[in-house]
Structures are given as structure tokens and as C-alpha cells.
Tab-separated table of C-alpha atoms and ligand atoms in Angstrom:
chain	number	residue	atom	x	y	z
V	15	MET	CA	15.581	40.892	202.574
V	16	ALA	CA	18.450	40.233	205.503
V	17	ASP	CA	18.798	43.569	205.460
V	18	VAL	CA	15.235	44.321	206.787
V	19	HIS	CA	15.554	41.800	209.101
V	20	ALA	CA	18.465	43.251	210.569
V	21	ALA	CA	17.186	46.307	210.825
V	22	LEU	CA	13.778	45.409	212.221
V	23	ARG	CA	15.661	43.593	214.883
V	24	SER	CA	17.602	46.552	215.887
V	25	LEU	CA	14.882	48.660	216.405
V	26	GLY	CA	13.014	45.458	219.108
V	27	LEU	CA	10.724	44.936	216.281
V	28	LEU	CA	11.624	41.234	215.719
V	29	PRO	CA	13.188	39.013	218.263
V	30	PRO	CA	16.579	37.759	218.080
V	31	THR	CA	17.436	35.517	215.545
V	32	ALA	CA	16.057	32.340	215.959
V	33	GLY	CA	18.038	29.459	214.902
V	34	THR	CA	17.768	25.353	214.194
V	35	ALA	CA	18.924	22.984	216.545
V	36	ASP	CA	22.583	23.086	215.275
V	37	GLY	CA	22.863	26.493	215.489
V	38	GLU	CA	22.574	27.581	211.947
V	39	PRO	CA	20.413	30.698	211.378
V	40	LEU	CA	17.073	30.093	209.750
V	41	GLU	CA	16.455	31.257	206.355
V	42	GLU	CA	14.960	34.734	206.498
V	43	VAL	CA	11.558	34.927	205.364
V	44	TYR	CA	9.014	37.652	204.821
V	45	ASP	CA	6.120	36.128	207.140
V	46	THR	CA	3.373	37.121	209.214
V	47	ALA	CA	5.867	38.248	212.112
V	48	THR	CA	7.299	40.361	209.633
V	49	GLU	CA	5.170	41.851	208.017
V	50	LEU	CA	3.120	42.838	211.423
V	51	ALA	CA	6.762	44.342	212.474
V	52	VAL	CA	6.521	46.657	209.335
V	53	ARG	CA	3.216	47.190	209.966
V	54	HIS	CA	3.980	48.482	213.647
V	55	PHE	CA	7.084	50.261	211.917
V	56	GLN	CA	5.007	52.065	209.649
V	57	GLN	CA	2.495	52.982	212.509
V	58	VAL	CA	4.976	54.741	214.650
V	59	ARG	CA	6.409	56.579	211.550
V	60	GLY	CA	3.492	57.881	210.500
V	61	LEU	CA	4.475	56.259	206.929
V	62	SER	CA	1.021	54.354	204.846
V	63	VAL	CA	0.705	51.521	206.769
V	64	ASP	CA	0.423	48.624	203.943
V	65	GLY	CA	3.043	46.117	205.480
V	66	ARG	CA	5.118	46.084	202.255
V	67	VAL	CA	8.940	47.674	202.229
V	68	GLY	CA	8.911	50.080	199.637
V	69	GLU	CA	10.902	52.762	198.994
V	70	GLU	CA	9.800	55.149	201.504
V	71	THR	CA	9.622	52.225	204.184
V	72	TYR	CA	13.231	50.957	203.417
V	73	ARG	CA	14.749	54.395	203.767
V	74	ALA	CA	12.901	54.996	207.159
V	75	LEU	CA	14.276	51.738	208.362
V	76	SER	CA	18.043	52.865	207.354
V	77	GLU	CA	17.576	56.034	208.502
V	78	ALA	CA	16.011	54.584	211.764
V	79	ARG	CA	19.225	52.958	212.427
V	80	TRP	CA	21.615	55.890	213.052
V	81	SER	CA	22.009	57.045	217.331
V	82	LEU	CA	23.595	60.046	218.289
V	83	GLY	CA	27.257	59.086	218.426
V	84	ASP	CA	27.425	56.584	215.312
V	85	ARG	CA	29.174	59.710	213.205
V	86	LEU	CA	29.642	63.011	212.941
V	87	LEU	CA	26.601	65.760	212.039
V	88	HIS	CA	27.157	68.563	210.328
V	89	HIS	CA	24.993	70.708	207.494
V	90	ASP	CA	25.898	69.456	204.332
V	91	PRO	CA	23.823	71.065	201.332
V	92	VAL	CA	24.590	68.736	198.702
V	93	ARG	CA	23.349	65.530	200.525
V	94	PRO	CA	21.871	66.225	204.047
V	95	ILE	CA	22.332	63.889	206.834
V	96	ARG	CA	19.083	62.080	207.705
V	97	GLY	CA	18.733	59.746	210.926
V	98	ASP	CA	17.387	59.109	213.911
V	99	ASP	CA	20.224	60.645	215.651
V	100	VAL	CA	19.547	64.139	213.888
V	101	ILE	CA	15.993	64.043	215.209
V	102	ASN	CA	17.622	63.127	218.745
V	103	LEU	CA	20.234	65.725	218.125
V	104	GLN	CA	17.010	68.067	217.087
V	105	ASP	CA	14.814	66.961	220.178
V	106	ARG	CA	17.420	67.716	222.624
V	107	LEU	CA	18.302	71.180	221.330
V	108	HIS	CA	14.706	71.770	221.956
V	109	GLU	CA	14.490	70.938	225.347
V	110	LEU	CA	17.162	73.199	226.050
V	111	GLY	CA	15.396	75.881	224.817
V	112	TYR	CA	17.170	76.299	221.231
V	113	ASP	CA	15.171	76.588	217.964
V	114	ALA	CA	16.459	73.974	215.901
V	115	GLY	CA	13.761	74.372	213.154
V	116	PRO	CA	11.290	71.286	212.543
V	117	VAL	CA	12.209	68.103	214.684
V	118	ASP	CA	12.368	65.831	211.104
V	119	GLY	CA	15.766	63.974	211.143
V	120	VAL	CA	17.168	66.160	208.479
V	121	PHE	CA	20.290	67.973	209.614
V	122	GLY	CA	19.477	71.503	207.794
V	123	THR	CA	20.596	74.999	208.141
V	124	GLU	CA	17.813	75.699	210.558
V	125	THR	CA	19.431	72.741	212.650
V	126	GLU	CA	22.739	74.470	212.154
V	127	ILE	CA	21.866	77.656	213.503
V	128	GLY	CA	20.108	75.947	216.976
V	129	LEU	CA	23.619	74.109	217.293
V	130	ARG	CA	26.092	76.865	216.668
V	131	ALA	CA	23.487	78.950	219.431
V	132	PHE	CA	24.208	76.184	222.012
V	133	GLN	CA	27.852	75.655	221.424
V	134	ARG	CA	28.374	79.398	221.550
V	135	ASP	CA	26.472	79.533	225.216
V	136	TYR	CA	28.453	76.501	226.164
V	137	GLY	CA	31.661	77.718	225.523
V	138	LEU	CA	32.172	75.441	222.872
V	139	THR	CA	33.771	75.923	219.122
V	140	ALA	CA	30.875	77.293	217.396
V	141	ASP	CA	31.301	74.808	214.077
V	142	GLY	CA	27.776	73.857	213.874
V	143	THR	CA	29.263	70.034	213.904
V	144	CYS	CA	27.885	67.958	216.112
V	145	GLY	CA	31.218	66.002	217.398
V	146	PRO	CA	32.423	64.098	220.575
V	147	ALA	CA	32.916	67.437	222.620
V	148	THR	CA	29.059	69.167	221.881
V	149	LEU	CA	27.922	65.482	222.415
V	150	ARG	CA	29.650	65.385	226.219
V	151	ALA	CA	28.173	68.906	226.516
V	152	LEU	CA	24.745	67.810	225.291
V	153	ARG	CA	24.843	64.534	227.962
V	154	GLN	CA	25.748	66.213	230.584
V	155	LEU	CA	22.877	68.612	230.478
V	156	GLY	CA	20.664	65.906	231.656
V	157	ARG	CA	19.209	62.868	230.518
V	158	LYS	CA	15.738	63.138	229.281
V	159	VAL	CA	14.372	60.042	227.297
V	160	THR	CA	11.610	61.162	226.005
V	161	GLY	CA	10.834	64.709	224.748
V	162	GLY	CA	7.460	66.571	224.105
V	163	ARG	CA	6.784	64.563	221.165
V	164	PRO	CA	5.966	60.591	220.473
V	165	GLN	CA	8.468	58.249	222.068
V	166	LEU	CA	10.793	57.543	219.542
V	167	LEU	CA	11.555	53.983	218.523
V	168	ARG	CA	15.063	54.165	219.444
V	169	GLN	CA	14.726	55.145	223.200
V	170	SER	CA	18.295	56.258	224.061
V	171	ALA	CA	21.804	57.303	222.258
V	172	SER	CA	23.949	54.287	222.360
V	173	PHE	CA	26.702	56.474	222.001
V	174	VAL	CA	29.605	54.890	224.156
V	175	GLU	CA	31.565	57.401	225.416
V	176	SER	CA	35.259	55.715	225.466
V	177	GLY	CA	37.117	58.319	227.417
V	178	PRO	CA	39.782	60.356	225.663
V	179	HIS	CA	42.737	57.651	225.200
V	180	LEU	CA	43.318	59.079	222.076
V	181	ILE	CA	43.959	63.166	222.485
V	182	GLY	CA	46.675	64.377	220.616
V	183	ARG	CA	46.993	61.425	218.010
V	184	ARG	CA	46.345	62.024	214.393
V	185	ILE	CA	44.872	60.003	211.927
V	186	VAL	CA	44.221	60.048	208.366
V	187	VAL	CA	41.319	57.678	206.872
V	188	ASP	CA	41.205	57.463	203.141
V	189	PRO	CA	38.224	55.443	201.461
V	190	GLY	CA	39.332	54.436	198.134
V	191	HIS	CA	38.338	56.072	194.703
V	192	GLY	CA	35.382	58.451	194.834
V	193	GLY	CA	33.707	61.036	192.477
V	194	PRO	CA	33.788	59.335	188.986
V	195	ASP	CA	35.776	56.728	190.102
V	196	THR	CA	33.337	53.876	192.011
V	197	GLY	CA	35.657	51.501	192.230
V	198	PHE	CA	34.124	47.983	192.334
V	199	THR	CA	30.341	48.148	191.681
V	200	ALA	CA	27.508	45.167	192.944
V	201	GLY	CA	24.032	46.601	191.700
V	202	GLU	CA	23.609	50.347	192.811
V	203	THR	CA	25.869	49.922	195.191
V	204	THR	CA	29.830	50.798	195.007
V	205	GLU	CA	32.867	50.076	196.582
V	206	ALA	CA	33.137	54.332	197.004
V	207	ASP	CA	30.012	54.922	199.198
V	208	LEU	CA	30.979	51.697	201.173
V	209	VAL	CA	34.212	52.828	202.420
V	210	LEU	CA	33.261	56.095	202.553
V	211	ASP	CA	30.201	55.523	205.028
V	212	LEU	CA	33.017	53.196	206.747
V	213	ALA	CA	35.350	55.876	207.030
V	214	SER	CA	32.548	58.637	208.616
V	215	ARG	CA	31.805	55.542	210.946
V	216	ILE	CA	35.503	55.242	212.305
V	217	GLU	CA	35.970	59.211	211.802
V	218	GLY	CA	32.980	59.166	214.489
V	219	ARG	CA	34.091	57.253	216.882
V	220	LEU	CA	37.971	57.850	216.851
V	221	ALA	CA	37.102	61.231	217.427
V	222	ALA	CA	35.059	60.415	220.213
V	223	ALA	CA	37.856	58.754	221.850
V	224	GLY	CA	40.013	62.156	221.487
V	225	ALA	CA	41.495	61.561	218.397
V	226	THR	CA	42.247	64.549	215.475
V	227	VAL	CA	40.806	62.703	212.791
V	228	TYR	CA	40.930	63.853	208.556
V	229	LEU	CA	39.285	61.918	205.803
V	230	THR	CA	41.474	62.067	202.533
V	231	ARG	CA	38.279	62.941	200.213
V	232	GLY	CA	34.370	63.883	200.113
V	233	ARG	CA	31.873	62.115	198.853
V	234	ASP	CA	32.571	63.485	195.173
V	235	GLN	CA	36.262	64.125	195.234
V	236	ALA	CA	38.759	61.711	194.054
V	237	PRO	CA	42.177	62.874	195.035
V	238	THR	CA	45.394	60.870	193.493
V	239	LEU	CA	47.638	58.466	194.903
V	240	GLN	CA	49.963	61.258	195.418
V	241	GLU	CA	47.587	63.699	197.000
V	242	ARG	CA	45.990	61.463	199.339
V	243	THR	CA	49.631	60.547	201.045
V	244	ALA	CA	50.432	64.464	200.748
V	245	PHE	CA	47.447	65.066	202.490
V	246	ALA	CA	48.560	62.443	205.391
V	247	ASN	CA	51.931	63.885	205.270
V	248	ASP	CA	51.196	67.689	205.840
V	249	ALA	CA	48.593	67.014	208.359
V	250	ARG	CA	51.573	65.195	210.465
V	251	ALA	CA	49.262	62.171	210.995
V	252	ASP	CA	50.224	59.553	213.229
V	253	LEU	CA	48.626	57.050	211.272
V	254	PHE	CA	47.045	56.255	208.057
V	255	LEU	CA	44.650	54.030	207.103
V	256	SER	CA	43.252	53.402	203.703
V	257	LEU	CA	40.034	51.301	203.191
V	258	HIS	CA	38.832	49.315	200.341
V	259	LEU	CA	36.711	46.723	199.428
V	260	ASP	CA	37.991	43.772	197.129
V	261	ALA	CA	36.281	41.945	194.438
V	262	HIS	CA	37.347	38.939	192.214
V	263	PRO	CA	35.969	36.557	189.165
V	264	SER	CA	35.765	33.686	191.231
V	265	GLU	CA	32.790	33.821	193.587
V	266	HIS	CA	34.154	31.862	196.253
V	267	ALA	CA	36.975	35.027	196.958
V	268	ARG	CA	36.065	36.360	200.106
V	269	GLY	CA	37.693	37.570	203.267
V	270	VAL	CA	39.520	40.485	204.992
V	271	ALA	CA	43.395	41.338	203.903
V	272	SER	CA	45.658	44.142	205.350
V	273	TYR	CA	48.926	46.032	204.008
V	274	TYR	CA	51.875	47.356	204.808
V	275	TYR	CA	55.335	48.883	203.471
V	276	GLY	CA	57.622	46.274	203.330
V	277	THR	CA	59.429	43.800	200.329
V	278	GLY	CA	58.794	41.147	202.656
V	279	SER	CA	62.468	40.242	203.103
V	280	GLY	CA	64.157	43.605	203.409
V	281	PRO	CA	63.173	46.362	205.823
V	282	SER	CA	59.681	46.792	206.703
V	283	SER	CA	57.599	49.142	208.556
V	284	THR	CA	57.537	47.634	212.123
V	285	VAL	CA	54.859	49.837	213.500
V	286	GLY	CA	52.642	49.575	210.217
V	287	GLU	CA	53.116	45.631	210.132
V	288	GLN	CA	51.534	45.822	213.735
V	289	PHE	CA	48.818	47.855	213.061
V	290	ALA	CA	47.970	45.803	209.928
V	291	ASN	CA	47.665	42.731	212.004
V	292	LEU	CA	46.090	44.657	214.825
V	293	VAL	CA	43.043	45.750	212.560
V	294	ARG	CA	42.605	42.962	210.633
V	295	ARG	CA	42.726	40.605	213.878
V	296	GLU	CA	39.947	42.795	215.589
V	297	VAL	CA	37.898	42.747	212.551
V	298	ILE	CA	37.832	39.266	211.914
V	299	ALA	CA	37.320	38.502	215.533
V	300	ARG	CA	34.393	40.902	215.609
V	301	THR	CA	32.894	39.796	212.163
V	302	GLY	CA	33.941	36.206	211.604
V	303	MET	CA	35.035	37.233	208.136
V	304	LEU	CA	37.470	35.255	206.508
V	305	ASP	CA	40.998	35.903	207.635
V	306	LEU	CA	43.413	36.633	204.364
V	307	GLY	CA	46.276	37.925	206.778
V	308	SER	CA	48.628	40.960	206.507
V	309	HIS	CA	51.163	41.018	203.687
V	310	ALA	CA	54.079	43.712	202.644
V	311	LYS	CA	53.900	45.805	199.661
V	312	THR	CA	55.891	48.482	198.523
V	313	TRP	CA	53.005	50.208	197.056
V	314	ASP	CA	53.213	53.939	196.543
V	315	LEU	CA	50.257	54.921	198.895
V	316	LEU	CA	52.416	53.015	201.435
V	317	ARG	CA	55.953	53.774	200.610
V	318	MET	CA	55.052	57.626	200.087
V	319	SER	CA	53.426	58.292	203.412
V	320	ARG	CA	55.672	59.201	205.939
V	321	MET	CA	53.861	57.703	209.114
V	322	PRO	CA	52.904	53.928	209.549
V	323	ALA	CA	50.753	53.280	206.506
V	324	VAL	CA	48.212	50.748	206.594
V	325	ARG	CA	45.576	49.164	203.770
V	326	MET	CA	42.888	47.009	204.432
V	327	ASP	CA	40.788	45.447	202.050
V	328	CYS	CA	37.478	44.765	204.129
V	329	GLY	CA	35.816	41.873	202.355
V	330	TYR	CA	34.818	41.032	198.552
V	331	LEU	CA	32.032	42.835	197.058
V	332	SER	CA	32.258	39.982	194.283
V	333	HIS	CA	30.945	37.237	197.203
V	334	PRO	CA	27.489	36.612	198.371
V	335	VAL	CA	28.041	36.421	201.953
V	336	ASP	CA	30.395	39.260	202.325
V	337	ARG	CA	28.280	41.610	200.158
V	338	LEU	CA	25.297	40.823	202.403
V	339	LEU	CA	27.561	41.978	205.637
V	340	LEU	CA	29.326	44.648	203.800
V	341	LEU	CA	25.593	46.139	202.686
V	342	ASP	CA	24.610	45.821	206.661
V	343	ALA	CA	24.876	49.450	208.640
V	344	ARG	CA	25.499	46.881	211.554
V	345	LEU	CA	28.179	45.274	210.209
V	346	ARG	CA	29.742	48.544	209.266
V	347	SER	CA	29.558	50.019	212.509
V	348	THR	CA	31.068	46.693	213.937
V	349	VAL	CA	34.238	47.236	211.514
V	350	ALA	CA	34.421	50.782	212.807
V	351	SER	CA	34.636	49.882	216.518
V	352	ALA	CA	36.982	47.222	215.487
V	353	VAL	CA	39.329	50.030	214.221
V	354	VAL	CA	39.144	51.884	216.932
V	355	ALA	CA	40.125	48.849	219.321
V	356	ALA	CA	42.982	48.314	217.116
V	357	VAL	CA	44.134	51.963	217.306
V	358	GLN	CA	43.945	51.865	220.735
V	359	ARG	CA	45.726	48.770	221.088
V	360	LEU	CA	48.368	50.581	218.979
V	361	PHE	CA	48.610	53.136	221.070
V	362	LEU	CA	47.983	52.318	224.486
V	363	PRO	CA	50.445	51.306	226.806
V	364	ALA	CA	50.343	47.399	227.341
V	365	GLU	CA	49.577	47.413	230.618
V	366	ALA	CA	46.485	49.801	230.065
V	367	ASP	CA	45.012	47.569	227.381
V	368	PRO	CA	41.712	45.841	228.526
V	369	PRO	CA	41.897	42.370	227.894
V	370	THR	CA	39.341	40.743	225.642
V	371	GLY	CA	40.769	37.474	225.250
V	372	THR	CA	40.308	37.743	221.641
V	373	PHE	CA	44.055	37.645	220.821
V	374	VAL	CA	47.215	38.064	222.795
V	375	LEU	CA	48.909	41.733	222.171
V	376	PRO	CA	52.200	40.969	220.259
V	377	ALA	CA	55.233	42.063	222.255
V	378	ARG	CA	56.149	45.428	221.825
V	379	VAL	CA	59.704	46.517	220.092
A	23	LIG	ZN1	39.506	49.450	195.974
């Protein structure tokens, strides 16, 4: 139920977490306040108002948590993208006089046609994908918080323009597993789906910071290790980041580890090691997950890529707390932000690096 509470809270329908005297969070219960919040949500969303979180309400809650800029939006005929960010985009297109079909939060053919028309008129690449350039154009055309329809729960895009710091950088993000290879599973949740979601969030944020980003696979693809590294090599990537989750028979195993190429004693990838440290520390600092350190490995994935390559195992699906965290979309957004911060620290000159107070930038070699 923590996920439901988190969703209601992020929509402003429940107050921020109350705590006990010693700072421990109170246990989440489905109390009267929760039921009221759910009823309110159902009412605003035009769902049947019963105060219970059934399948429909749960899906609506999940969709409500996307804001414009969280991810790249495009038309996927197999699994159409749904969410409040799509509603926001459709609204903006309508406000600007483009027919993007019904404002239903589903990125369909009509949304794509409307978006392409807008892109053509404003001198953008008419690729039907709502990425950073399109977002900037949409934003520059004046902010209008409410459209001609009932005010949305999420009133404004939380898209944070981080500036084009990473222009010219090519980054390959590699969500592990895929297709028939689900990786670890916990109930209906698979490692493959979670790391793909994470990779998509990273892709959106890195692209917003100006980087050129490629993912090694889609939802139904399962490239081999060789194909993944060949992909990164062909893309002439500056950086390769592979994403996995872990699991262990012991339910106590938890935390975040990162890996870079090296034998431990012999030559190692200096930049790879540096990025492995940066990304792990950023994730730890922002999520409070357990720090399992960075480790040198000679795995093919790291060895065969011709650019700094890092694999991050971002938590244990087998650990009850790690699992709850990973199932929370906000946590995955936080991890995505952490990755972007790490990439910026890697590529930005040290003097341009904004102090965060979370850690001291290692000396450059
Ligand atoms: Zn894995």
C-alpha cells in the first residue's frame, strides 16, 4: 500500500509523511484520510467513486504521476504510452491550434499527427517524438497552466530545464535482459521491465540535458552481450551504462553496487572507475540505499566496449525494502536524476561543477 500512499502524496492529496517522535515514519494504513483522498481522486478523474483502489484506480494513479519531461513521448502502436504527461502534451497542442485527437492521455496516431504538424511549423525535426527541443518550443510559446478543460490534478509540468551541458555527448544506456529473458522476478514485476523503465527515465533526462542517448533494446528485444557492446561501439558512445537489479536467496542482501573494467591489480579503466564511483555515490546520496561499493571486473560487457563502461546493480528485488523502493516510480525518477548528475560531473570541468555537499569530486587524472 506504500505505493498508493506515495502516489496520493505526490498528487498533493495526502499531507507529507508524518513521523513519530523519533523520526521513524508511521506505518502506512488505509485509514479514513486515505479513503477520502482516493474518493477525491476518483471524483476528479471521473472514475466510479468507491474509495477503494481497484485495478482501474490503481492504473489511473500510476498514470497521474508522470509529468511532461519525465520521459520521451512517442507513438508506440504495441504499448501506447499513457500518462498525465501525454494529457499535458495533448492540451498544449490543442491550445496552440493543433488537432491532437481526444485529450485522453494515450499517445496515439492522432497525437503523433498533431505533434508532427506542430514540429514542422516551428522548424523542428518532425519526428513525432516529444523530446527536449520540442518541449523547449512548447514552453517558449507561453505557459498556460489551465486549458479549456477541468484543471488537472498536476497543475504544471515539473520539467526542469537543466541546460544543454551535455551537447555532443553520446551515451548508450543498456537495460539488462529483455524479451523472454525477464531477469529476476518478484511477483509480476520483472527486472527486465524495471530496468527498462529506469533506462527510459534516464534517456529522457539526459536528452533534456543535451546528450544523444541510445538504448540497446526495446521491451521485446533481448540482444546478446556481444550485440550490446557492438551497438555501443558502432554508436561511438562516450559512455556505456548497463543497468541491472540483483537478487539473493538471503533476504538480508540489499544495496547498490557498480562495476567497471579492471583486474583489480593490473590496468583498469580510470574513467570507468571514476564514473562507477560517481553514479553509485549519487544514487546512494539521494535514495539512502545501502552502499556496496565499486568493483573491478573483467566481464565481457565491460571488456568489449571501447568506451568507459559501467554496470550498476541498483538494489535487490529479493529484499523487502529495496523491492518496495524500486516499485515506486518516484524512486526510479530519483535514480534517473542521480545518473544524470553523475554524467554531468564526469563530463563537466571541475570548476563548473555545482557544489551539492553530498561528496567531494575526486581529483581528475
Ligand atoms: Zn540482471
